[in-house]
Amino acid sequence: MPHLPTAGGALLAAGTETVKAAGPVPQLVIAALIGVVVIIVLITWLKIHPFVALTIGALGVGIGAGLAPEKAVTSFGDGFGATMTSVGILVGLGSMFGKMLVDSGAADRVVDTLVRRSSAAALPWTMALIGALIGLPMFFEVGLVLLIPIIVLVAKRSDVPIMKIAVPALVGLSTMHAFVPPHPGPLVAIATVGANLGTTLAFGIVLAIPVIILAGPVFARFAARWVDIPAPDLFGSRGSAGDTGSGPRDPAHEGREARRGPATQDTASLPNGKSDFTRVISEPRSPSFTVALVGILLPVVLMLAQAIREATVPDASGTWVGLLDFLGTPMIAIGIAALYAIVFFAIGGGMDRSAVAKSLESALPPVAGVLLIVGAGGGFKQVLIDTGIGGVIADAVKDSGVSVLLVAWVVSALVRVATGSATVATVTAAGIMAPIAHDLSSPVVSLLVLAIGAGSVFLSHVNDAGFWLVKGYLNTTVGQTFKTWTVLECLISVLGLLGVLLAGVFIR
């Protein structure tokens, strides 16, 4: 790509297309910088919703860079629509699946089965696995509230320090949120930079394994020594928060109430002779562990199978290839998982048609805000491209000699630290890096998505809602939350970056 002249109206290459610059290069750079600052100030200082902030910032960048106001609006709308087309359906279906997983008791069944089969020494590793499995189909906040009573009860009944239980579970949850679709962050990054979802999913899972091990059970040993606190008295039983109104609301409580049949209790055995761990998860007709696990892994297997086929036999043809490609299409794979949940989770959980309808209906409102943020991020990306700013960024990164993957992580991390939002960090960084991705190979673009995801969880602190959720649920001080939650988020971020950079040495 040639160096960019500074004259207005110069042709700037943005990806595979040549875009006519909306203005001189200095004007483009200033407009982009001011736009990003405006977005951050609106979110952090004025407390404006990120959707509104991104919309204002994107339109401001377009007009400031030299686009006519109506063209700036059109550009933003095009990007918004394209992003929602590729991401909105997936997020909606994924949210429905996650809600059915909770309301049917399938999530409870997975947790209970894994916990009761673990020894005291294996509990941190089991909790990391539980966090990852629960985190795979669920939004972070929902998974966190679902896991908190498990963390507290397991710590109380097993005599294992709570940080050895909490840290691995939180790491499993957060790592999936950062690296593995169908979470909104990775999905919008994939759509924005044009990555292959199956390849990104495969790379994300491979990267997540060592990150979860090192930031989870390994770091938990140190965290338990740094912060030695008793387990908080948040829940008397799994449904108590929903019953009493005290403590965090248990998202599974409402679903349990919708199930047929009288509630029963089940006493699960834990290590060290503790057998008084009374749970209500074995209510009548809860889905079996196998049914629940198949549902969680089904979309992952379908998308991975399609990605493996593309990597190993890219030129293959025939009925089976067409079928595999169809089933591995993200919308189809996640849609099949949602239908599976509607049928098998509902049957196993004893949910009638009205309970299923209520569960599916209640799954969508909580993701409305997320979808608007994601769409606005897509609009911001398109404005950057249509003004020619994308071409300026692409050339600047190439001429600097710095790794594209490192640049992506730094941009994402800076926005994360400034705004406290992993989703805003992801959509903003993906929009900025999108023009560069067009000149990269498909595997490297997938690594770019993971680098952005790693940066999006860096240094969670007082401007992050997750920081206060963890502090409140575990009853830690601000200092103790920094020593545990903030450190583990930094470990996930830095270890993820190191893994991406290492993979980038071998993948071209």
Coordinates of C-alpha atoms in Angstrom, one line a residue:
M1 CA 0.0 0.0 0.0
P2 CA 1.5 3.4 -1.0
H3 CA 2.2 6.2 1.5
L4 CA -0.7 8.6 1.9
P5 CA -0.5 12.1 0.5
T6 CA -1.8 14.9 2.7
A7 CA -3.9 16.6 0.0
G8 CA -7.6 16.6 0.4
G9 CA -9.5 14.1 -1.7
A10 CA -6.5 11.8 -2.0
L11 CA -7.2 8.1 -2.6
L12 CA -6.6 6.1 0.6
A13 CA -6.6 2.3 0.5
A14 CA -8.8 0.7 3.1
G15 CA -8.7 -3.0 2.9
T16 CA -9.4 -4.3 -0.6
E17 CA -11.2 -1.1 -1.7
T18 CA -9.8 2.3 -2.5
V19 CA -11.6 5.0 -0.5
K20 CA -11.6 8.7 -1.4
A21 CA -10.4 10.5 1.7
A22 CA -13.0 12.9 3.1
G23 CA -10.3 15.4 3.9
P24 CA -6.5 16.0 4.4
V25 CA -4.7 13.3 6.5
P26 CA -4.1 15.7 9.5
Q27 CA -7.8 16.5 9.6
L28 CA -8.7 12.7 9.5
V29 CA -6.3 12.0 12.4
I30 CA -7.6 14.8 14.5
A31 CA -11.2 13.9 13.9
A32 CA -10.5 10.3 14.9
L33 CA -8.7 11.2 18.1
I34 CA -11.3 13.7 19.1
G35 CA -14.1 11.2 18.3
V36 CA -12.6 8.5 20.6
V37 CA -12.0 11.0 23.4
V38 CA -15.6 12.2 23.1
I39 CA -16.9 8.6 23.3
I40 CA -14.8 8.0 26.5
V41 CA -15.8 11.3 28.1
L42 CA -19.5 10.8 27.4
I43 CA -19.4 7.3 29.0
T44 CA -17.1 7.9 32.0
W45 CA -17.8 11.5 33.0
L46 CA -21.3 12.2 31.8
K47 CA -22.5 8.6 32.3
I48 CA -24.2 8.5 28.9
H49 CA -25.2 5.1 27.7
P50 CA -22.5 3.6 25.4
F51 CA -25.0 3.3 22.5
V52 CA -25.6 7.1 22.5
A53 CA -21.9 7.9 23.1
L54 CA -20.8 5.7 20.2
T55 CA -23.5 7.2 17.9
I56 CA -22.5 10.7 18.7
G57 CA -18.8 10.0 18.5
A58 CA -19.2 8.2 15.1
L59 CA -21.3 10.9 13.5
G60 CA -18.9 13.5 14.9
V61 CA -15.9 11.7 13.4
G62 CA -17.6 11.5 10.1
I63 CA -18.6 15.2 9.9
G64 CA -15.3 16.3 11.4
A65 CA -13.3 14.3 8.9
G66 CA -15.1 16.0 6.0
L67 CA -18.1 13.9 5.2
A68 CA -21.4 15.7 4.5
P69 CA -23.8 15.2 7.4
E70 CA -26.2 13.1 5.4
K71 CA -23.4 10.9 4.2
A72 CA -22.1 10.4 7.8
V73 CA -25.6 9.3 8.8
T74 CA -25.8 6.9 5.9
S75 CA -22.4 5.5 6.6
F76 CA -23.2 4.9 10.3
G77 CA -26.6 3.3 9.4
D78 CA -24.9 1.0 6.8
G79 CA -22.4 -0.2 9.4
F80 CA -25.1 -0.6 12.1
G81 CA -27.3 -2.7 9.8
A82 CA -24.5 -4.9 8.6
T83 CA -23.3 -5.6 12.1
M84 CA -26.7 -6.4 13.4
T85 CA -27.4 -8.7 10.5
S86 CA -24.4 -10.8 11.4
V87 CA -24.4 -10.5 15.2
G88 CA -27.9 -9.7 16.3
I89 CA -29.5 -13.0 15.4
L90 CA -26.7 -14.9 17.1
V91 CA -26.9 -12.9 20.3
G92 CA -30.7 -13.3 20.5
L93 CA -30.5 -17.1 19.9
G94 CA -27.6 -17.5 22.4
S95 CA -29.5 -15.5 25.0
M96 CA -32.6 -17.8 24.6
F97 CA -30.4 -20.9 25.0
G98 CA -28.7 -19.5 28.1
K99 CA -32.1 -18.7 29.7
M100 CA -33.4 -22.1 29.0
L101 CA -30.2 -23.6 30.5
V102 CA -30.9 -21.7 33.7
D103 CA -34.6 -22.0 34.0
S104 CA -34.8 -25.7 33.2
G105 CA -32.2 -26.6 35.9
A106 CA -29.7 -27.9 33.3
A107 CA -27.0 -25.5 34.6
D108 CA -27.6 -26.6 38.1
R109 CA -27.4 -30.3 37.1
V110 CA -24.0 -29.7 35.4
V111 CA -22.6 -27.9 38.5
D112 CA -24.0 -30.4 41.0
T113 CA -22.7 -33.4 39.1
L114 CA -19.2 -32.1 38.7
V115 CA -18.9 -30.8 42.3
R116 CA -20.1 -34.0 44.0
R117 CA -17.5 -36.0 42.1
S118 CA -14.6 -33.9 43.1
S119 CA -12.1 -34.3 46.0
A120 CA -10.9 -31.3 48.0
A121 CA -7.7 -31.1 46.0
A122 CA -9.6 -31.2 42.8
L123 CA -12.2 -28.6 43.7
P124 CA -10.3 -25.6 42.3
W125 CA -9.9 -27.4 39.0
T126 CA -13.5 -28.5 39.0
M127 CA -14.7 -24.9 39.6
A128 CA -12.6 -23.7 36.7
L129 CA -14.3 -26.2 34.5
I130 CA -17.7 -25.2 35.8
G131 CA -16.9 -21.6 35.2
A132 CA -15.9 -22.4 31.6
L133 CA -18.9 -24.6 30.9
I134 CA -21.4 -22.1 32.4
G135 CA -19.5 -19.2 30.7
L136 CA -19.7 -20.8 27.2
P137 CA -23.3 -20.0 26.5
M138 CA -24.1 -17.3 29.1
F139 CA -23.5 -13.6 29.5
F140 CA -20.9 -12.8 32.1
E141 CA -23.3 -11.1 34.6
V142 CA -25.8 -14.0 34.4
G143 CA -23.1 -16.6 34.8
L144 CA -21.6 -14.7 37.8
V145 CA -24.9 -14.5 39.7
L146 CA -25.6 -18.2 38.9
L147 CA -22.1 -19.2 40.2
I148 CA -22.0 -17.1 43.4
P149 CA -24.2 -19.4 45.5
I150 CA -22.2 -22.4 44.3
I151 CA -19.0 -20.7 45.2
V152 CA -20.2 -19.8 48.7
L153 CA -21.8 -23.1 49.5
V154 CA -18.9 -25.2 48.2
A155 CA -16.4 -23.1 50.2
K156 CA -18.5 -23.4 53.4
R157 CA -19.1 -27.1 53.2
S158 CA -15.6 -28.2 52.0
D159 CA -13.4 -26.1 54.3
V160 CA -11.5 -25.0 51.3
P161 CA -10.6 -21.2 51.3
I162 CA -13.1 -19.3 49.3
M163 CA -10.6 -17.7 47.0
K164 CA -9.4 -21.2 45.9
I165 CA -13.0 -21.8 44.9
A166 CA -14.0 -18.3 43.6
V167 CA -10.9 -17.4 41.6
P168 CA -10.9 -20.5 39.2
A169 CA -14.7 -20.1 38.7
L170 CA -14.4 -16.4 37.8
V171 CA -11.4 -17.0 35.6
G172 CA -13.3 -19.7 33.6
L173 CA -16.3 -17.4 33.2
S174 CA -14.3 -14.3 32.2
T175 CA -12.0 -16.2 29.8
M176 CA -14.9 -17.6 27.9
H177 CA -16.4 -14.1 27.8
A178 CA -13.3 -12.6 26.3
F179 CA -12.2 -15.3 23.8
V180 CA -15.0 -17.6 22.8
P181 CA -18.1 -16.8 20.7
P182 CA -21.1 -16.7 20.9
H183 CA -20.4 -13.9 23.5
P184 CA -21.3 -10.5 22.0
G185 CA -17.7 -9.2 22.3
P186 CA -16.0 -11.9 20.2
L187 CA -19.0 -12.0 17.8
V188 CA -18.9 -8.3 17.0
A189 CA -15.1 -8.4 16.6
I190 CA -15.4 -11.4 14.2
A191 CA -18.1 -9.6 12.2
T192 CA -16.2 -6.3 12.2
V193 CA -12.8 -7.5 11.1
G194 CA -14.2 -10.3 8.9
A195 CA -12.7 -13.3 10.8
N196 CA -13.9 -16.9 10.3
L197 CA -16.0 -17.8 13.3
G198 CA -15.1 -21.5 13.3
T199 CA -11.4 -20.8 13.2
T200 CA -11.7 -18.1 15.9
L201 CA -13.7 -20.5 18.0
A202 CA -11.1 -23.2 17.7
F203 CA -8.2 -20.8 18.5
G204 CA -10.1 -19.3 21.3
I205 CA -10.7 -22.6 23.0
V206 CA -7.1 -23.7 22.6
L207 CA -5.9 -20.3 24.0
A208 CA -8.4 -20.4 26.9
I209 CA -7.1 -23.7 28.3
P210 CA -3.7 -22.6 29.5
V211 CA -5.0 -19.1 30.5
I212 CA -7.7 -20.7 32.7
I213 CA -5.1 -23.1 34.3
L214 CA -2.6 -20.4 35.1
A215 CA -4.9 -17.5 36.0
G216 CA -7.3 -19.9 37.8
P217 CA -6.2 -22.8 40.0
V218 CA -2.5 -21.8 40.0
F219 CA -3.1 -18.1 40.8
A220 CA -5.8 -19.1 43.3
R221 CA -3.1 -20.5 45.6
F222 CA -1.6 -17.1 45.9
A223 CA -4.9 -15.3 46.1
A224 CA -6.0 -17.5 49.0
R225 CA -2.9 -16.4 50.9
W226 CA -3.2 -12.7 50.1
V227 CA -6.9 -12.5 50.9
D228 CA -7.9 -15.0 53.6
I229 CA -11.5 -14.3 54.3
P230 CA -14.5 -16.5 55.4
A231 CA -17.2 -17.3 52.9
P232 CA -20.0 -14.7 53.1
D233 CA -23.5 -15.6 54.4
L234 CA -25.3 -14.7 51.2
F235 CA -27.4 -17.8 50.6
G236 CA -28.9 -20.4 52.9
S237 CA -29.9 -22.5 50.0
R238 CA -29.8 -22.1 46.3
G239 CA -33.2 -20.5 46.1
S240 CA -33.0 -18.3 49.2
A241 CA -32.0 -15.1 47.5
G242 CA -35.0 -15.3 45.2
D243 CA -37.3 -16.2 48.1
T244 CA -36.2 -13.6 50.7
G245 CA -35.1 -10.7 48.4
S246 CA -31.8 -10.4 50.2
G247 CA -28.5 -10.8 48.5
P248 CA -28.0 -11.1 44.8
R249 CA -30.9 -12.4 42.8
D250 CA -30.5 -16.0 41.8
P251 CA -31.5 -16.1 38.1
A252 CA -32.5 -19.8 38.4
H253 CA -35.1 -19.2 41.1
E254 CA -37.9 -18.0 38.8
G255 CA -37.3 -20.9 36.5
R256 CA -37.5 -23.4 39.3
E257 CA -40.8 -22.0 40.4
A258 CA -42.2 -22.6 36.8
R259 CA -41.4 -26.3 36.9
R260 CA -44.0 -28.9 37.7
G261 CA -44.0 -31.1 40.7
P262 CA -43.2 -30.7 44.4
A263 CA -39.7 -29.6 45.2
T264 CA -37.4 -32.1 46.8
Q265 CA -33.9 -31.8 48.3
D266 CA -30.8 -33.8 47.5
T267 CA -27.8 -34.1 49.8
A268 CA -24.6 -34.0 47.9
S269 CA -21.4 -35.4 49.4
L270 CA -18.3 -33.1 49.5
P271 CA -14.8 -33.8 50.6
N272 CA -13.6 -34.1 54.2
G273 CA -16.7 -35.9 55.3
K274 CA -19.0 -33.0 54.6
S275 CA -22.3 -34.4 53.6
D276 CA -24.7 -31.6 54.7
F277 CA -24.6 -29.7 51.4
T278 CA -28.3 -29.5 50.8
R279 CA -29.3 -28.5 47.3
V280 CA -32.6 -28.0 45.5
I281 CA -31.1 -28.7 42.1
S282 CA -32.4 -32.3 42.0
E283 CA -36.0 -31.2 41.6
P284 CA -38.3 -33.5 39.8
R285 CA -37.5 -33.9 36.1
S286 CA -34.3 -31.8 35.9
P287 CA -32.4 -32.5 32.7
S288 CA -29.8 -35.1 33.1
F289 CA -26.1 -34.2 33.1
T290 CA -25.6 -35.8 29.6
V291 CA -28.6 -33.9 28.1
A292 CA -27.3 -30.6 29.6
L293 CA -23.7 -31.1 28.5
V294 CA -24.7 -32.1 25.0
G295 CA -26.7 -28.9 24.7
I296 CA -23.8 -26.7 25.9
L297 CA -21.3 -28.3 23.5
L298 CA -23.6 -28.9 20.5
P299 CA -23.1 -25.5 18.7
V300 CA -19.3 -25.6 19.5
V301 CA -19.0 -29.1 17.9
L302 CA -21.0 -28.1 14.8
M303 CA -19.0 -24.9 14.2
L304 CA -15.6 -26.6 14.9
A305 CA -16.5 -29.5 12.6
Q306 CA -17.1 -27.0 9.8
A307 CA -13.9 -25.1 10.5
I308 CA -11.9 -28.4 10.6
R309 CA -13.4 -29.4 7.2
E310 CA -12.4 -26.0 5.7
A311 CA -8.8 -26.3 7.1
T312 CA -8.2 -30.0 6.1
V313 CA -10.2 -30.4 2.9
P314 CA -11.0 -26.9 1.6
D315 CA -11.8 -28.1 -2.0
A316 CA -14.0 -31.0 -1.0
S317 CA -17.5 -31.2 -2.4
G318 CA -20.5 -33.4 -2.1
T319 CA -23.7 -33.8 -0.1
W320 CA -21.9 -34.3 3.2
V321 CA -19.7 -31.2 2.7
G322 CA -22.8 -29.1 2.0
L323 CA -24.6 -30.5 5.0
L324 CA -21.6 -30.0 7.3
D325 CA -21.1 -26.4 6.1
F326 CA -24.8 -25.7 6.6
L327 CA -24.9 -27.1 10.1
G328 CA -21.7 -25.3 11.0
T329 CA -23.0 -21.9 9.9
P330 CA -23.1 -19.9 13.2
M331 CA -26.8 -19.0 12.9
I332 CA -27.8 -22.6 12.2
A333 CA -25.5 -24.1 14.9
I334 CA -26.7 -21.8 17.6
G335 CA -30.3 -22.0 16.3
I336 CA -30.1 -25.8 16.6
A337 CA -28.8 -25.5 20.1
A338 CA -31.7 -23.2 21.0
L339 CA -34.3 -25.6 19.6
Y340 CA -32.5 -28.5 21.4
A341 CA -32.9 -26.5 24.7
I342 CA -36.6 -25.7 24.0
V343 CA -37.3 -29.4 23.5
F344 CA -34.9 -31.4 25.7
F345 CA -34.2 -28.9 28.5
A346 CA -37.9 -28.2 28.8
I347 CA -38.9 -31.9 28.9
G348 CA -36.1 -32.7 31.4
G349 CA -37.0 -29.7 33.6
G350 CA -40.7 -30.3 33.6
M351 CA -41.5 -27.0 32.0
D352 CA -44.9 -26.7 30.2
R353 CA -45.5 -24.5 27.2
S354 CA -46.3 -21.4 29.1
A355 CA -43.1 -21.7 31.2
V356 CA -41.0 -22.2 28.0
A357 CA -42.7 -19.2 26.4
K358 CA -42.1 -17.0 29.4
S359 CA -38.4 -18.1 29.6
L360 CA -37.8 -17.3 26.0
E361 CA -39.6 -14.0 26.2
S362 CA -37.6 -12.9 29.2
A363 CA -34.3 -13.8 27.5
L364 CA -34.4 -10.9 25.0
P365 CA -34.9 -7.7 27.0
P366 CA -31.6 -7.9 28.9
V367 CA -29.6 -8.1 25.7
A368 CA -31.3 -5.1 24.0
G369 CA -28.8 -2.7 25.3
V370 CA -25.9 -4.9 24.3
L371 CA -27.2 -5.3 20.8
L372 CA -27.5 -1.5 20.4
I373 CA -23.9 -1.0 21.6
V374 CA -22.7 -3.7 19.2
G375 CA -24.6 -2.1 16.3
A376 CA -23.3 1.3 17.1
G377 CA -19.7 -0.1 17.2
G378 CA -20.3 -1.4 13.7
G379 CA -21.5 2.0 12.6
F380 CA -18.4 3.6 14.0
K381 CA -16.2 1.2 12.1
Q382 CA -18.0 2.0 8.8
V383 CA -17.5 5.7 9.4
L384 CA -13.8 5.2 9.9
I385 CA -13.6 3.3 6.6
D386 CA -15.8 5.6 4.6
T387 CA -13.9 8.7 5.7
G388 CA -10.5 7.2 4.8
I389 CA -9.4 7.2 8.4
G390 CA -9.1 3.4 8.3
G391 CA -6.5 3.6 5.5
V392 CA -4.5 6.1 7.6
I393 CA -4.6 3.8 10.6
A394 CA -3.6 0.8 8.4
D395 CA -0.6 2.5 6.9
A396 CA 0.5 3.9 10.2
V397 CA 0.5 0.5 11.8
K398 CA 2.3 -1.1 8.9
D399 CA 5.0 1.7 8.7
S400 CA 5.6 1.5 12.5
G401 CA 6.9 -2.1 12.3
V402 CA 4.9 -3.0 15.5
S403 CA 3.0 -6.2 15.6
V404 CA -0.6 -5.7 14.5
L405 CA -1.7 -8.1 17.3
L406 CA 0.1 -6.0 19.9
V407 CA -1.5 -2.8 18.5
A408 CA -4.9 -4.4 18.7
W409 CA -4.4 -5.4 22.3
V410 CA -3.1 -2.0 23.3
V411 CA -6.0 -0.1 21.7
S412 CA -8.5 -2.5 23.3
A413 CA -6.8 -2.3 26.7
L414 CA -6.7 1.5 26.7
V415 CA -10.4 1.8 25.9
R416 CA -11.2 -0.8 28.6
V417 CA -9.2 1.0 31.3
A418 CA -10.8 4.3 30.3
T419 CA -14.4 3.2 30.0
G420 CA -14.6 0.0 32.2
S421 CA -16.6 -1.8 29.6
A422 CA -15.2 -4.9 27.8
T423 CA -17.9 -4.6 25.2
V424 CA -17.2 -1.0 24.4
A425 CA -13.5 -1.8 24.3
T426 CA -14.0 -4.7 21.9
V427 CA -16.3 -2.8 19.4
T428 CA -14.2 0.3 19.4
A429 CA -10.9 -1.6 18.9
A430 CA -12.4 -3.8 16.3
G431 CA -13.6 -0.8 14.4
I432 CA -10.2 0.8 14.5
M433 CA -8.4 -2.3 13.4
A434 CA -10.9 -3.5 10.7
P435 CA -9.1 -1.8 7.8
I436 CA -5.8 -3.5 8.7
A437 CA -7.5 -7.0 8.8
H438 CA -8.2 -7.0 5.1
D439 CA -4.5 -7.4 4.3
L440 CA -4.0 -10.3 6.8
S441 CA -4.5 -14.0 6.3
S442 CA -7.6 -15.6 7.7
P443 CA -5.9 -17.3 10.6
V444 CA -4.1 -14.1 11.6
V445 CA -7.4 -12.2 11.5
S446 CA -8.7 -14.8 14.0
L447 CA -5.7 -14.1 16.2
L448 CA -6.5 -10.4 15.9
V449 CA -9.9 -11.0 17.3
L450 CA -8.4 -12.8 20.3
A451 CA -5.9 -10.0 20.8
I452 CA -8.8 -7.5 21.0
G453 CA -10.6 -9.8 23.4
A454 CA -7.5 -10.1 25.6
G455 CA -7.2 -6.4 25.8
S456 CA -10.9 -5.9 26.6
V457 CA -10.5 -7.5 30.1
F458 CA -7.3 -5.8 31.1
L459 CA -7.2 -4.0 34.5
S460 CA -10.7 -4.1 35.8
H461 CA -11.0 -1.4 38.4
V462 CA -13.6 1.0 40.0
N463 CA -15.2 2.1 36.7
D464 CA -16.1 -1.5 35.9
A465 CA -19.5 -2.9 37.0
G466 CA -17.9 -6.3 37.3
F467 CA -15.5 -5.0 39.9
W468 CA -18.3 -4.0 42.2
L469 CA -20.4 -7.2 41.5
V470 CA -17.5 -9.4 42.6
K471 CA -16.7 -7.1 45.6
G472 CA -20.4 -7.2 46.8
Y473 CA -20.9 -10.9 46.2
L474 CA -17.7 -12.0 48.0
N475 CA -17.9 -9.3 50.7
T476 CA -14.3 -8.2 50.1
T477 CA -12.8 -4.7 50.6
V478 CA -11.8 -2.6 47.7
G479 CA -8.1 -3.5 48.3
Q480 CA -8.9 -7.2 48.5
T481 CA -10.9 -6.9 45.2
F482 CA -7.9 -5.4 43.6
K483 CA -5.6 -8.2 44.9
T484 CA -7.9 -10.9 43.5
W485 CA -10.4 -9.8 40.8
T486 CA -8.2 -7.1 39.2
V487 CA -5.1 -9.3 39.2
L488 CA -6.9 -12.2 37.7
E489 CA -8.3 -10.1 34.9
C490 CA -4.9 -8.7 34.2
L491 CA -3.5 -12.3 34.1
I492 CA -6.2 -13.3 31.7
S493 CA -5.4 -10.3 29.5
V494 CA -1.6 -10.6 29.5
L495 CA -1.5 -14.4 29.2
G496 CA -4.0 -14.2 26.4
L497 CA -1.7 -11.6 24.6
L498 CA 1.3 -13.8 25.1
G499 CA -0.5 -16.8 23.7
V500 CA -1.7 -14.8 20.7
L501 CA 1.8 -13.4 20.0
L502 CA 3.3 -16.9 20.3
A503 CA 0.8 -18.3 17.9
G504 CA 1.5 -15.4 15.6
V505 CA 5.1 -16.6 15.2
F506 CA 3.9 -19.8 13.7
I507 CA 0.7 -18.8 12.0
R508 CA 1.0 -16.6 8.9

